[in-house]
PDB file of C-alpha atoms in Angstrom:
ATOM      1  CA  UNK A  18      10.085 -67.292  14.388  1.00 86.00           C
ATOM      2  CA  UNK A  19       7.366 -69.358  12.721  1.00 89.00           C
ATOM      3  CA  UNK A  20       9.996 -71.598  11.121  1.00 89.00           C
ATOM      4  CA  UNK A  21      11.912 -71.898  14.401  1.00 90.00           C
ATOM      5  CA  UNK A  22       8.875 -73.278  16.235  1.00 93.00           C
ATOM      6  CA  UNK A  23       7.295 -75.467  13.581  1.00 93.00           C
ATOM      7  CA  UNK A  24      10.394 -77.085  12.070  1.00 91.00           C
ATOM      8  CA  UNK A  25      11.212 -78.340  15.555  1.00 88.00           C
ATOM      9  CA  UNK A  26       7.822 -80.102  15.467  1.00 90.00           C
ATOM     10  CA  UNK A  27       8.564 -81.711  12.102  1.00 90.00           C
ATOM     11  CA  UNK A  28       6.677 -79.274   9.862  1.00 90.00           C
ATOM     12  CA  UNK A  29       7.931 -78.218   6.441  1.00 89.00           C
ATOM     13  CA  UNK A  30       7.755 -74.452   6.106  1.00 87.00           C
ATOM     14  CA  UNK A  31       7.485 -72.310   2.992  1.00 88.00           C
ATOM     15  CA  UNK A  32       6.863 -68.584   2.996  1.00 86.00           C
ATOM     16  CA  UNK A  33       5.649 -65.974   0.522  1.00 85.00           C
ATOM     17  CA  UNK A  34       4.884 -62.263   0.514  1.00 80.00           C
ATOM     18  CA  UNK A  35       1.381 -61.046  -0.296  1.00 79.00           C
ATOM     19  CA  UNK A  36      -0.317 -57.645  -0.363  1.00 72.00           C
ATOM     20  CA  UNK A  37      -1.438 -56.886   3.212  1.00 69.00           C
ATOM     21  CA  UNK A  38      -5.108 -56.598   2.332  1.00 69.00           C
ATOM     22  CA  UNK A  39      -5.146 -60.169   0.983  1.00 81.00           C
ATOM     23  CA  UNK A  40      -3.664 -61.893   4.010  1.00 82.00           C
ATOM     24  CA  UNK A  41      -6.795 -62.491   6.063  1.00 81.00           C
ATOM     25  CA  UNK A  42      -8.720 -63.563   2.942  1.00 85.00           C
ATOM     26  CA  UNK A  43      -6.027 -66.094   2.038  1.00 89.00           C
ATOM     27  CA  UNK A  44      -6.041 -67.420   5.589  1.00 89.00           C
ATOM     28  CA  UNK A  45      -9.812 -67.788   5.772  1.00 88.00           C
ATOM     29  CA  UNK A  46      -9.894 -69.492   2.370  1.00 89.00           C
ATOM     30  CA  UNK A  47      -7.289 -72.057   3.482  1.00 90.00           C
ATOM     31  CA  UNK A  48      -4.621 -70.827   1.066  1.00 92.00           C
ATOM     32  CA  UNK A  49      -2.139 -70.172   3.877  1.00 92.00           C
ATOM     33  CA  UNK A  50      -1.875 -71.484   7.434  1.00 93.00           C
ATOM     34  CA  UNK A  51      -0.478 -68.438   9.230  1.00 93.00           C
ATOM     35  CA  UNK A  52       0.452 -64.863   8.549  1.00 89.00           C
ATOM     36  CA  UNK A  53       2.342 -62.242  10.506  1.00 86.00           C
ATOM     37  CA  UNK A  54       1.260 -58.633  10.553  1.00 77.00           C
ATOM     38  CA  UNK A  55       1.703 -55.394  12.480  1.00 61.00           C
ATOM     39  CA  UNK A  56      -1.885 -54.404  11.773  1.00 58.00           C
ATOM     40  CA  UNK A  57      -5.196 -55.803  12.927  1.00 56.00           C
ATOM     41  CA  UNK A  58      -7.296 -57.980  10.667  1.00 54.00           C
ATOM     42  CA  UNK A  59     -10.581 -56.554   9.306  1.00 54.00           C
ATOM     43  CA  UNK A  60     -13.426 -56.573  11.811  1.00 56.00           C
ATOM     44  CA  UNK A  61     -15.669 -58.788   9.660  1.00 60.00           C
ATOM     45  CA  UNK A  62     -13.021 -61.525   9.706  1.00 68.00           C
ATOM     46  CA  UNK A  63     -12.518 -61.458  13.476  1.00 70.00           C
ATOM     47  CA  UNK A  64     -14.533 -64.600  14.357  1.00 78.00           C
ATOM     48  CA  UNK A  65     -12.589 -66.607  11.772  1.00 86.00           C
ATOM     49  CA  UNK A  66      -9.081 -65.643  12.874  1.00 89.00           C
ATOM     50  CA  UNK A  67      -7.097 -66.217  16.058  1.00 91.00           C
ATOM     51  CA  UNK A  68      -3.907 -64.449  17.122  1.00 91.00           C
ATOM     52  CA  UNK A  69      -0.886 -65.738  18.985  1.00 94.00           C
ATOM     53  CA  UNK A  70      -0.792 -65.201  22.731  1.00 94.00           C
ATOM     54  CA  UNK A  71       2.366 -63.067  22.612  1.00 95.00           C
ATOM     55  CA  UNK A  72       3.666 -60.633  20.004  1.00 93.00           C
ATOM     56  CA  UNK A  73       6.469 -61.947  17.819  1.00 91.00           C
ATOM     57  CA  UNK A  74       7.889 -58.481  17.586  1.00 88.00           C
ATOM     58  CA  UNK A  75       7.013 -54.846  18.030  1.00 88.00           C
ATOM     59  CA  UNK A  76       7.163 -52.336  15.212  1.00 84.00           C
ATOM     60  CA  UNK A  77       7.959 -48.635  15.350  1.00 87.00           C
ATOM     61  CA  UNK A  78       5.350 -46.742  13.350  1.00 91.00           C
ATOM     62  CA  UNK A  79       6.488 -43.555  11.633  1.00 95.00           C
ATOM     63  CA  UNK A  80       4.679 -40.334  10.887  1.00 98.00           C
ATOM     64  CA  UNK A  81       5.613 -37.826   8.190  1.00 98.00           C
ATOM     65  CA  UNK A  82       4.189 -34.311   8.502  1.00 98.00           C
ATOM     66  CA  UNK A  83       4.810 -30.594   8.069  1.00 98.00           C
ATOM     67  CA  UNK A  84       5.972 -29.276  11.445  1.00 98.00           C
ATOM     68  CA  UNK A  85       5.360 -25.720  10.263  1.00 97.00           C
ATOM     69  CA  UNK A  86       1.628 -26.436  10.519  1.00 97.00           C
ATOM     70  CA  UNK A  87       1.208 -28.735  13.527  1.00 97.00           C
ATOM     71  CA  UNK A  88       2.921 -31.119  15.926  1.00 97.00           C
ATOM     72  CA  UNK A  89       1.367 -34.586  16.445  1.00 97.00           C
ATOM     73  CA  UNK A  90       1.148 -36.142  19.898  1.00 96.00           C
ATOM     74  CA  UNK A  91       0.462 -39.793  20.739  1.00 96.00           C
ATOM     75  CA  UNK A  92      -2.003 -41.119  21.815  1.00 95.00           C
ATOM     76  CA  UNK A  93      -3.988 -38.980  19.371  1.00 97.00           C
ATOM     77  CA  UNK A  94      -6.300 -36.353  20.813  1.00 96.00           C
ATOM     78  CA  UNK A  95      -9.234 -34.579  19.216  1.00 97.00           C
ATOM     79  CA  UNK A  96      -7.036 -32.298  17.097  1.00 96.00           C
ATOM     80  CA  UNK A  97      -5.050 -35.238  15.721  1.00 98.00           C
ATOM     81  CA  UNK A  98      -8.219 -37.201  14.975  1.00 98.00           C
ATOM     82  CA  UNK A  99      -9.590 -34.364  12.883  1.00 97.00           C
ATOM     83  CA  UNK A 100      -6.461 -34.129  10.740  1.00 98.00           C
ATOM     84  CA  UNK A 101      -6.533 -35.789   7.317  1.00 98.00           C
ATOM     85  CA  UNK A 102      -4.195 -38.759   7.305  1.00 98.00           C
ATOM     86  CA  UNK A 103      -2.990 -41.378   4.856  1.00 97.00           C
ATOM     87  CA  UNK A 104      -1.638 -44.908   5.291  1.00 94.00           C
ATOM     88  CA  UNK A 105      -0.812 -47.154   2.367  1.00 90.00           C
ATOM     89  CA  UNK A 106      -1.212 -50.477   4.191  1.00 81.00           C
ATOM     90  CA  UNK A 107      -3.214 -49.990   7.351  1.00 83.00           C
ATOM     91  CA  UNK A 108      -5.733 -47.161   7.132  1.00 89.00           C
ATOM     92  CA  UNK A 109      -8.637 -49.439   8.081  1.00 82.00           C
ATOM     93  CA  UNK A 110      -7.142 -50.691  11.320  1.00 82.00           C
ATOM     94  CA  UNK A 111      -5.731 -47.284  12.310  1.00 90.00           C
ATOM     95  CA  UNK A 112      -9.161 -45.715  11.859  1.00 91.00           C
ATOM     96  CA  UNK A 113     -10.759 -48.509  13.857  1.00 85.00           C
ATOM     97  CA  UNK A 114      -8.222 -48.591  16.698  1.00 86.00           C
ATOM     98  CA  UNK A 115      -7.581 -44.865  17.126  1.00 93.00           C
ATOM     99  CA  UNK A 116     -10.610 -43.144  15.537  1.00 96.00           C
ATOM    100  CA  UNK A 117      -8.367 -41.385  13.046  1.00 97.00           C
ATOM    101  CA  UNK A 118      -9.599 -39.657   9.910  1.00 98.00           C
ATOM    102  CA  UNK A 119      -7.352 -41.722   7.688  1.00 97.00           C
ATOM    103  CA  UNK A 120      -7.608 -43.446   4.312  1.00 96.00           C
ATOM    104  CA  UNK A 121      -5.418 -45.190   1.770  1.00 92.00           C
ATOM    105  CA  UNK A 122      -4.161 -44.142  -1.665  1.00 91.00           C
ATOM    106  CA  UNK A 123      -2.859 -45.833  -4.793  1.00 87.00           C
ATOM    107  CA  UNK A 124       0.791 -45.714  -3.735  1.00 93.00           C
ATOM    108  CA  UNK A 125       3.204 -44.526  -1.060  1.00 95.00           C
ATOM    109  CA  UNK A 126       4.588 -41.931  -3.469  1.00 97.00           C
ATOM    110  CA  UNK A 127       1.098 -40.522  -4.013  1.00 97.00           C
ATOM    111  CA  UNK A 128       0.609 -40.169  -0.263  1.00 97.00           C
ATOM    112  CA  UNK A 129       3.907 -38.370   0.285  1.00 98.00           C
ATOM    113  CA  UNK A 130       3.145 -35.977  -2.568  1.00 97.00           C
ATOM    114  CA  UNK A 131      -0.217 -35.192  -0.935  1.00 98.00           C
ATOM    115  CA  UNK A 132       1.485 -34.328   2.359  1.00 98.00           C
ATOM    116  CA  UNK A 133       4.110 -32.276   0.528  1.00 98.00           C
ATOM    117  CA  UNK A 134       1.474 -30.062  -1.118  1.00 98.00           C
ATOM    118  CA  UNK A 135      -0.872 -29.886   1.877  1.00 97.00           C
ATOM    119  CA  UNK A 136      -3.632 -32.170   0.581  1.00 98.00           C
ATOM    120  CA  UNK A 137      -3.043 -34.471   3.571  1.00 98.00           C
ATOM    121  CA  UNK A 138      -1.826 -33.569   7.050  1.00 98.00           C
ATOM    122  CA  UNK A 139       0.282 -36.664   7.675  1.00 98.00           C
ATOM    123  CA  UNK A 140       1.404 -40.075   6.492  1.00 98.00           C
ATOM    124  CA  UNK A 141       1.363 -42.863   9.107  1.00 96.00           C
ATOM    125  CA  UNK A 142       3.023 -46.180   8.250  1.00 92.00           C
ATOM    126  CA  UNK A 143       4.988 -49.166   9.499  1.00 85.00           C
ATOM    127  CA  UNK A 144       8.512 -49.700   8.096  1.00 82.00           C
ATOM    128  CA  UNK A 145       7.203 -52.437   5.784  1.00 76.00           C
ATOM    129  CA  UNK A 146       4.868 -49.970   4.159  1.00 78.00           C
ATOM    130  CA  UNK A 147       7.671 -47.568   3.305  1.00 84.00           C
ATOM    131  CA  UNK A 148       9.736 -49.955   1.170  1.00 82.00           C
ATOM    132  CA  UNK A 149       8.316 -48.778  -2.152  1.00 86.00           C
ATOM    133  CA  UNK A 150       8.934 -45.079  -1.474  1.00 93.00           C
ATOM    134  CA  UNK A 151      10.939 -43.353  -4.210  1.00 95.00           C
ATOM    135  CA  UNK A 152      14.229 -42.016  -2.765  1.00 94.00           C
ATOM    136  CA  UNK A 153      14.393 -38.248  -2.458  1.00 95.00           C
ATOM    137  CA  UNK A 154      10.644 -37.715  -2.370  1.00 97.00           C
ATOM    138  CA  UNK A 155      10.509 -36.753   1.312  1.00 97.00           C
ATOM    139  CA  UNK A 156      11.095 -33.094   2.025  1.00 97.00           C
ATOM    140  CA  UNK A 157      13.834 -32.072   4.442  1.00 97.00           C
ATOM    141  CA  UNK A 158      13.895 -31.061   8.086  1.00 97.00           C
ATOM    142  CA  UNK A 159      15.132 -27.633   6.935  1.00 97.00           C
ATOM    143  CA  UNK A 160      11.860 -27.274   5.037  1.00 97.00           C
ATOM    144  CA  UNK A 161       9.951 -28.192   8.176  1.00 98.00           C
ATOM    145  CA  UNK A 162       9.026 -31.753   7.196  1.00 98.00           C
ATOM    146  CA  UNK A 163       9.681 -34.451   9.767  1.00 98.00           C
ATOM    147  CA  UNK A 164       9.560 -38.243   9.635  1.00 97.00           C
ATOM    148  CA  UNK A 165       9.856 -39.779  13.087  1.00 96.00           C
ATOM    149  CA  UNK A 166       8.694 -42.806  15.112  1.00 94.00           C
ATOM    150  CA  UNK A 167       5.483 -41.986  16.958  1.00 96.00           C
ATOM    151  CA  UNK A 168       4.235 -45.232  18.516  1.00 93.00           C
ATOM    152  CA  UNK A 169       4.971 -48.925  18.868  1.00 88.00           C
ATOM    153  CA  UNK A 170       2.571 -51.592  17.664  1.00 87.00           C
ATOM    154  CA  UNK A 171       2.842 -55.320  18.419  1.00 88.00           C
ATOM    155  CA  UNK A 172       3.132 -57.833  15.612  1.00 87.00           C
ATOM    156  CA  UNK A 173       1.305 -61.155  16.059  1.00 91.00           C
ATOM    157  CA  UNK A 174       0.934 -64.437  14.217  1.00 93.00           C
ATOM    158  CA  UNK A 175      -2.607 -65.088  12.958  1.00 92.00           C
ATOM    159  CA  UNK A 176      -4.169 -68.530  12.493  1.00 94.00           C
ATOM    160  CA  UNK A 177      -7.472 -69.916  11.239  1.00 93.00           C
ATOM    161  CA  UNK A 178     -10.215 -70.441  13.804  1.00 93.00           C
ATOM    162  CA  UNK A 179     -10.592 -74.078  12.750  1.00 94.00           C
ATOM    163  CA  UNK A 180      -9.574 -77.357  14.358  1.00 95.00           C
ATOM    164  CA  UNK A 181      -6.280 -77.388  12.458  1.00 94.00           C
ATOM    165  CA  UNK A 182      -5.725 -73.687  13.035  1.00 95.00           C
ATOM    166  CA  UNK A 183      -6.288 -74.008  16.772  1.00 96.00           C
ATOM    167  CA  UNK A 184      -3.850 -76.922  16.866  1.00 96.00           C
ATOM    168  CA  UNK A 185      -1.224 -74.880  15.007  1.00 96.00           C
ATOM    169  CA  UNK A 186      -1.834 -71.937  17.327  1.00 97.00           C
ATOM    170  CA  UNK A 187      -1.372 -74.136  20.388  1.00 97.00           C
ATOM    171  CA  UNK A 188       1.919 -75.483  19.018  1.00 97.00           C
ATOM    172  CA  UNK A 189       3.178 -72.016  18.218  1.00 97.00           C
ATOM    173  CA  UNK A 190       2.181 -70.441  21.531  1.00 97.00           C
ATOM    174  CA  UNK A 191       3.925 -73.193  23.501  1.00 96.00           C
ATOM    175  CA  UNK A 192       7.067 -73.136  21.360  1.00 96.00           C
ATOM    176  CA  UNK A 193       7.366 -69.364  21.293  1.00 95.00           C
ATOM    177  CA  UNK A 194       6.798 -69.067  25.049  1.00 95.00           C
ATOM    178  CA  UNK A 195       9.638 -71.538  25.575  1.00 94.00           C
ATOM    179  CA  UNK A 196      11.939 -69.400  23.410  1.00 93.00           C
ATOM    180  CA  UNK A 197      11.012 -66.312  25.437  1.00 92.00           C
ATOM    181  CA  UNK A 198      11.520 -67.961  28.831  1.00 90.00           C
ATOM    182  CA  UNK A 199      14.838 -69.467  27.792  1.00 90.00           C
ATOM    183  CA  UNK A 200      16.117 -66.073  26.685  1.00 87.00           C
ATOM    184  CA  UNK A 201      16.717 -67.265  23.114  1.00 88.00           C
ATOM    185  CA  UNK A 202      14.742 -64.582  21.301  1.00 86.00           C
ATOM    186  CA  UNK A 203      17.859 -62.636  20.309  1.00 82.00           C
ATOM    187  CA  UNK A 204      19.554 -65.810  19.035  1.00 82.00           C
ATOM    188  CA  UNK A 205      16.634 -66.694  16.788  1.00 84.00           C
ATOM    189  CA  UNK A 206      16.384 -63.179  15.378  1.00 75.00           C
ATOM    190  CA  UNK A 207      20.083 -62.834  14.680  1.00 68.00           C
ATOM    191  CA  UNK A 208      20.406 -66.267  13.119  1.00 66.00           C
ATOM    192  CA  UNK A 209      17.642 -65.461  10.636  1.00 58.00           C
ATOM    193  CA  UNK A 210      18.651 -61.830  10.076  1.00 56.00           C
ATOM    194  CA  UNK A 211      22.379 -61.000  10.388  1.00 51.00           C
ATOM    195  CA  UNK A 212      21.597 -57.266  10.284  1.00 51.00           C
ATOM    196  CA  UNK A 213      19.482 -57.565  13.440  1.00 50.00           C
ATOM    197  CA  UNK A 214      22.563 -57.442  15.671  1.00 47.00           C
ATOM    198  CA  UNK A 215      22.371 -53.656  15.656  1.00 49.00           C
ATOM    199  CA  UNK A 216      18.587 -53.542  16.086  1.00 56.00           C
ATOM    200  CA  UNK A 217      16.628 -52.674  19.223  1.00 67.00           C
ATOM    201  CA  UNK A 218      13.745 -54.912  18.109  1.00 77.00           C
ATOM    202  CA  UNK A 219      14.473 -57.732  20.541  1.00 84.00           C
ATOM    203  CA  UNK A 220      14.750 -55.463  23.581  1.00 84.00           C
ATOM    204  CA  UNK A 221      11.602 -53.569  22.594  1.00 86.00           C
ATOM    205  CA  UNK A 222       9.725 -56.849  22.234  1.00 89.00           C
ATOM    206  CA  UNK A 223      10.885 -58.115  25.615  1.00 89.00           C
ATOM    207  CA  UNK A 224      10.032 -54.791  27.278  1.00 89.00           C
ATOM    208  CA  UNK A 225       6.571 -54.896  25.699  1.00 90.00           C
ATOM    209  CA  UNK A 226       5.938 -58.447  26.921  1.00 91.00           C
ATOM    210  CA  UNK A 227       7.108 -57.578  30.434  1.00 90.00           C
ATOM    211  CA  UNK A 228       4.826 -54.539  30.564  1.00 91.00           C
ATOM    212  CA  UNK A 229       1.722 -56.118  29.071  1.00 91.00           C
ATOM    213  CA  UNK A 230       1.860 -59.776  30.107  1.00 91.00           C
ATOM    214  CA  UNK A 231       2.301 -60.075  33.890  1.00 86.00           C
ATOM    215  CA  UNK A 232       3.796 -63.361  34.995  1.00 86.00           C
ATOM    216  CA  UNK A 233       6.031 -63.744  31.951  1.00 86.00           C
ATOM    217  CA  UNK A 234       9.495 -62.538  32.859  1.00 81.00           C
ATOM    218  CA  UNK A 235      11.972 -62.936  29.994  1.00 81.00           C
ATOM    219  CA  UNK A 236      15.619 -62.829  31.044  1.00 79.00           C
ATOM    220  CA  UNK A 237      17.511 -59.678  30.018  1.00 71.00           C
ATOM    221  CA  UNK A 238      18.936 -59.480  26.527  1.00 62.00           C
ATOM    222  CA  UNK A 239      22.660 -60.128  26.327  1.00 58.00           C
ATOM    223  CA  UNK A 240      24.661 -60.137  23.113  1.00 51.00           C
ATOM    224  CA  UNK A 241      27.966 -61.069  24.750  1.00 46.00           C
ATOM    225  CA  UNK A 242      27.923 -64.731  23.758  1.00 42.00           C
ATOM    226  CA  UNK A 243      26.455 -64.374  20.283  1.00 41.00           C
ATOM    227  CA  UNK A 244      28.496 -65.780  17.425  1.00 40.00           C
ATOM    228  CA  UNK A 245      28.256 -64.620  13.853  1.00 37.00           C
ATOM    229  CA  UNK A 246      25.354 -66.331  12.084  1.00 37.00           C
ATOM    230  CA  UNK A 247      25.802 -68.784   9.276  1.00 34.00           C
ATOM    231  CA  UNK A 248      24.097 -67.524   6.142  1.00 32.00           C
ATOM    232  CA  UNK A 249      22.446 -70.138   3.963  1.00 31.00           C
ATOM    233  CA  UNK A 250      21.279 -69.608   0.397  1.00 29.00           C
ATOM    234  CA  UNK A 251      18.830 -71.925  -1.316  1.00 26.00           C
TER     235      UNK A 251
END
């Protein structure tokens, strides 16, 4: 989405992956111009960072827990908040936003092992945070262990709160809003990611925008006229 908006304005785009905890630091220190995340930036950095007006996407967050011991409900109530949780990428923001008793660990595998032996009550993570999980480590439904989506969190683009950053933010907000209003969100997603044709991400994003941003009415998603994307390798 970033490339779609800025290349149209004549920008040259390059992208890299960084550990989540470094993103806001890199942005503030002028090492990158924008990052995309499904978690909030640290509170201390808030005055130095601006977010896009609309979410680029929404992300299903998953919880892994032993259903023999408890059943989580969302939004979290007092019982949930007292449970001991783990999140590899986003413990800080989850604690801040939802008052959870949650912390990080050295690896995803370490967290899952803690839940498996009862040293933690649950593991809460976005799909991106589950990529390094060793296959076969999760226990089965027959054993009472469940991994399921529990809530949806919006994903925004974050920019520097500087003159250049505010200019970039303005360009992005205008370009992205145009994509939304023209009903081209699904086209952009599927052109960049051929596997997205079977995903509900676009519809979830549009539903979220409709519910949370009155006055913006994206047209309904239709896949009828989509053609297969061209895949480029560089």
